[in-house]
mmCIF file with all atom_site columns, C-alpha atoms in Angstrom:
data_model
loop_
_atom_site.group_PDB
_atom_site.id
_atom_site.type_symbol
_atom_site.label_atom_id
_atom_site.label_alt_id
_atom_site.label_comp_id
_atom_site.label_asym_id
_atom_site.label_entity_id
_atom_site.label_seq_id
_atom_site.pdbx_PDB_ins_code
_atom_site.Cartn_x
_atom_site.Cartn_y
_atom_site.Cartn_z
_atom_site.occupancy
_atom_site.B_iso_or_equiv
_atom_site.pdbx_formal_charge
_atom_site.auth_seq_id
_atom_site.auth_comp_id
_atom_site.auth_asym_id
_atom_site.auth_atom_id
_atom_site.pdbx_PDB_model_num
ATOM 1  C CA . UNK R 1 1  ? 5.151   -8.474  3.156   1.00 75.00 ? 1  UNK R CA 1
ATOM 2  C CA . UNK R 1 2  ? 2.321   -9.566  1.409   1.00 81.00 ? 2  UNK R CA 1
ATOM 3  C CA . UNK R 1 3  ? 1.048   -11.551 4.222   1.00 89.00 ? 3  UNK R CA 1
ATOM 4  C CA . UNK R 1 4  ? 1.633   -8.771  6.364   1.00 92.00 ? 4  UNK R CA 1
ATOM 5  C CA . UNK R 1 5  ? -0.956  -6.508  4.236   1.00 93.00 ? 5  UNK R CA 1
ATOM 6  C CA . UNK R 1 6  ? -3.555  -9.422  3.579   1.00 93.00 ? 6  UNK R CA 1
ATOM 7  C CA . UNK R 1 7  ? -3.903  -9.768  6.818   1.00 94.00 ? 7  UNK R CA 1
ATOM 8  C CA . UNK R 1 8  ? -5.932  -5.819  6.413   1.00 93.00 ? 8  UNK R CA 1
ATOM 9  C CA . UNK R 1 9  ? -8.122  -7.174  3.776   1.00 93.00 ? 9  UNK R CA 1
ATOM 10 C CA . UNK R 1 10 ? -8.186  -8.689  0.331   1.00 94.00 ? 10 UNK R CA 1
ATOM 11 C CA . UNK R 1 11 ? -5.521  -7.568  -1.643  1.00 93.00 ? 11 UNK R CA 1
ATOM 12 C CA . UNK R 1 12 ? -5.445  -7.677  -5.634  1.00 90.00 ? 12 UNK R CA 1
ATOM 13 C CA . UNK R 1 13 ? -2.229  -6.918  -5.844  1.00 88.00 ? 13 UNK R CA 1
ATOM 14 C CA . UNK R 1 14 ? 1.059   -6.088  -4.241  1.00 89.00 ? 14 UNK R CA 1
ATOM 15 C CA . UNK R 1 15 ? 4.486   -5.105  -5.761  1.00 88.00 ? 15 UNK R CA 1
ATOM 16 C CA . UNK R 1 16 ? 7.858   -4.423  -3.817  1.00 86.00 ? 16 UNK R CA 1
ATOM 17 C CA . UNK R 1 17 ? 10.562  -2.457  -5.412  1.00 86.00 ? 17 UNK R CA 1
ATOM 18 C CA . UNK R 1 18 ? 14.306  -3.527  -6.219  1.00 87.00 ? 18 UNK R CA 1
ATOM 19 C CA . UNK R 1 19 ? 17.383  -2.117  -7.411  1.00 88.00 ? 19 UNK R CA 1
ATOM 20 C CA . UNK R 1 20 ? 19.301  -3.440  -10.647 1.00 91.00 ? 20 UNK R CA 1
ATOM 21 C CA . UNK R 1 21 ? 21.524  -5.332  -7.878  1.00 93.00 ? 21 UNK R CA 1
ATOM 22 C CA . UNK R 1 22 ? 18.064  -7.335  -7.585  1.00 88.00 ? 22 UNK R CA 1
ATOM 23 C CA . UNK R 1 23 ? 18.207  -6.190  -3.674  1.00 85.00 ? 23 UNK R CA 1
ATOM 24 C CA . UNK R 1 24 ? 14.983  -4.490  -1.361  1.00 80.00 ? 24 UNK R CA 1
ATOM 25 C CA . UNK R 1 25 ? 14.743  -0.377  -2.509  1.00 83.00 ? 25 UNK R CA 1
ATOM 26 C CA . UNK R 1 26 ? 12.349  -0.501  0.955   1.00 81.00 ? 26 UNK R CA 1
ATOM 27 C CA . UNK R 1 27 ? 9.056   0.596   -1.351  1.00 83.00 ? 27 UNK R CA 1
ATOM 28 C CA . UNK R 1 28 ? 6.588   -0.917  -2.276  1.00 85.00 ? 28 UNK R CA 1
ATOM 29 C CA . UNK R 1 29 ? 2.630   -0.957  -3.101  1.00 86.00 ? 29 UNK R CA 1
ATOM 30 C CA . UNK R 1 30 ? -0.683  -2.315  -2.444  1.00 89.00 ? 30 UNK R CA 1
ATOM 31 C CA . UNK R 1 31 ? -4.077  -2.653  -4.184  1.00 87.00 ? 31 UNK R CA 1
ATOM 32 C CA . UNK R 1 32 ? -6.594  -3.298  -1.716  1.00 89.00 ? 32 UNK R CA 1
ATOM 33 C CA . UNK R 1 33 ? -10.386 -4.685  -3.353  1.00 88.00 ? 33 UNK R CA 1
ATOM 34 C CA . UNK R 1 34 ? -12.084 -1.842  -1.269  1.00 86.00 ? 34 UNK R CA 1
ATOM 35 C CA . UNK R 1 35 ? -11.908 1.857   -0.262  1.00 82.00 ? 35 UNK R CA 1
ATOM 36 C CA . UNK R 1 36 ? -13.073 0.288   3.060   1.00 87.00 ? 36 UNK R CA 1
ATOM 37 C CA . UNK R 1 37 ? -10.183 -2.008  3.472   1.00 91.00 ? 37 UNK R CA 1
ATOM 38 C CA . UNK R 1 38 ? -7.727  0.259   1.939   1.00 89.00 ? 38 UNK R CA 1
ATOM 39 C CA . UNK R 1 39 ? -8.852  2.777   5.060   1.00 88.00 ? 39 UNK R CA 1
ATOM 40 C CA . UNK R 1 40 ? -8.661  -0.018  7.947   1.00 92.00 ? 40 UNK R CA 1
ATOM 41 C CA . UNK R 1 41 ? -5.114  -0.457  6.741   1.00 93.00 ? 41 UNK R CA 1
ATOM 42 C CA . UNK R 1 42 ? -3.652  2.367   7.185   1.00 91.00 ? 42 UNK R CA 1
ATOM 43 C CA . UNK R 1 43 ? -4.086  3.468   10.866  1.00 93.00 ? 43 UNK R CA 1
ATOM 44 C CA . UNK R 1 44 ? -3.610  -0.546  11.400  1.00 94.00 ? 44 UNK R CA 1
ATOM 45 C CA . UNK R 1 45 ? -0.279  -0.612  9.332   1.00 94.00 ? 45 UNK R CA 1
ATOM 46 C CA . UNK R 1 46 ? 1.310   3.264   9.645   1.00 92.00 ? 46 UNK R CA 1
ATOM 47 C CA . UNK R 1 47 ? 4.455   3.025   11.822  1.00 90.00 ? 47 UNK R CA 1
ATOM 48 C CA . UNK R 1 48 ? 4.072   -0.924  12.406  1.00 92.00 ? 48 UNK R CA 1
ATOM 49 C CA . UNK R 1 49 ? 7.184   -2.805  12.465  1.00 91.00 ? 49 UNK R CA 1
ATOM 50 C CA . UNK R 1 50 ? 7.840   -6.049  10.420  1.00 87.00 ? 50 UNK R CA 1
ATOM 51 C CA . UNK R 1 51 ? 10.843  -7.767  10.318  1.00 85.00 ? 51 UNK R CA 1
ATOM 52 C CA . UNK R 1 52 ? 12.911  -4.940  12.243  1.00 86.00 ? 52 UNK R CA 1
ATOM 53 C CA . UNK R 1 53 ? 11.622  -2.751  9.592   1.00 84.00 ? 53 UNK R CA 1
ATOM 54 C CA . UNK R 1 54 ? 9.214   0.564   10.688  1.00 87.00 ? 54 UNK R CA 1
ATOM 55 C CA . UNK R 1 55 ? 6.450   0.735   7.798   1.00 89.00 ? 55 UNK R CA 1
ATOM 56 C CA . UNK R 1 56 ? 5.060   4.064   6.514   1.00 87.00 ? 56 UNK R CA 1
ATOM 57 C CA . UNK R 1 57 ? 1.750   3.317   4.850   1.00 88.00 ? 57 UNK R CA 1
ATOM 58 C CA . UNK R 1 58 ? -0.396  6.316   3.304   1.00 83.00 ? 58 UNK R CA 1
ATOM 59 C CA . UNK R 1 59 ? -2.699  6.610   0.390   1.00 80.00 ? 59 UNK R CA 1
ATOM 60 C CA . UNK R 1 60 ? -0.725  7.051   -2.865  1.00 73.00 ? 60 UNK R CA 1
ATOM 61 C CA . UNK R 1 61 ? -2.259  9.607   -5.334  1.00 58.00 ? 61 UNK R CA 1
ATOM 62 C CA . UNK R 1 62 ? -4.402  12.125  -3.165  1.00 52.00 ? 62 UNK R CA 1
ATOM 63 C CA . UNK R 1 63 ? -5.946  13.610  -5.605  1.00 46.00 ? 63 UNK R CA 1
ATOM 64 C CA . UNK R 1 64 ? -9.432  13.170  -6.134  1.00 50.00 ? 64 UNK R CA 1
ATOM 65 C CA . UNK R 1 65 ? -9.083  12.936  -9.496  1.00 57.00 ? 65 UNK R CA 1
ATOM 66 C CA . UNK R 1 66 ? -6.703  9.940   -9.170  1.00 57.00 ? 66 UNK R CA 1
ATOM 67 C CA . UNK R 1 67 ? -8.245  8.696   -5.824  1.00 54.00 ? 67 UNK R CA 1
ATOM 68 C CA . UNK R 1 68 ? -11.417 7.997   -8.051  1.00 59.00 ? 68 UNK R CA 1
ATOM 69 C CA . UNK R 1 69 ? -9.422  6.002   -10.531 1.00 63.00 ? 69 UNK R CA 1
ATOM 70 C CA . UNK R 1 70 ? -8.054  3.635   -8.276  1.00 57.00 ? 70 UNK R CA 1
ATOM 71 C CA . UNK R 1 71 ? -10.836 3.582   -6.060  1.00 59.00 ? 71 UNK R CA 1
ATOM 72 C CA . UNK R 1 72 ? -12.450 2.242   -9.600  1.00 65.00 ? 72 UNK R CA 1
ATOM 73 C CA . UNK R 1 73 ? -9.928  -0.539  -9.667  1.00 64.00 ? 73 UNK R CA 1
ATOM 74 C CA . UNK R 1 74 ? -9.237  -0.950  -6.018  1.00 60.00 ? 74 UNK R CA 1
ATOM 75 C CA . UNK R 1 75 ? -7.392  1.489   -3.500  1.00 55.00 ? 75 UNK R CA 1
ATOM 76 C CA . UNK R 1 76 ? -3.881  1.981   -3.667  1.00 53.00 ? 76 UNK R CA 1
ATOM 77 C CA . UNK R 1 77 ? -1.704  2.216   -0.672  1.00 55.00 ? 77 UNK R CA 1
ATOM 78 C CA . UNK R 1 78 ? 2.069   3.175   -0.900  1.00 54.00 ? 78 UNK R CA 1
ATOM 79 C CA . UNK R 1 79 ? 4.584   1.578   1.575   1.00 53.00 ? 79 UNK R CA 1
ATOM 80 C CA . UNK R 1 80 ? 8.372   2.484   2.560   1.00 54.00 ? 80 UNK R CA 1
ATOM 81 C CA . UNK R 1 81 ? 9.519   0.416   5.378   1.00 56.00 ? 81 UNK R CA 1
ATOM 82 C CA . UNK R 1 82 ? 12.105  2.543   7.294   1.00 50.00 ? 82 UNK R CA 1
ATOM 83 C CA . UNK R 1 83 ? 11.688  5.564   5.259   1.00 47.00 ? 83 UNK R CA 1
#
């Protein structure tokens, strides 16, 4: 998955979500270096499939408030393949 978002831009990091079973919860997030990258990425990656799965990629934290914090320390992008 991380491959799958590197290839938008540089990413600084990248965490996918599991259950106490240790299995996929099918969320995840990405920090992208740039508000520039973090924008290619999400036409380029919203309702792309990888690995049978359908992705859902949007800006997490709208608010301008928090939208200026992580543009500070690099765009977040939420992700929920198949949901």
């Amino acid at each position: 998955w991380r491959t799958v978002f590197g290839s938008k831009g540089s990413v600084r990091s990248f965490y996918l979500q599991h259950d106490k079973g240790g299995g996929p919860k099918g969320q995840g997030y990405c920090v992208y270096r740039t508000l520039e990258e973090a924008q290619r990425a999400i036409p380029e990656l919203d309702r792309a499939e990888v690995d049978g799965c359908i992705l859902h990629v949007w800006l997490a934290g709208t608010e301008l408030k928090q939208l200026r914090r992580l543009v500070r320390r690099g765009l977040t992008l939420a992700s929920s393949p198949g949901g």
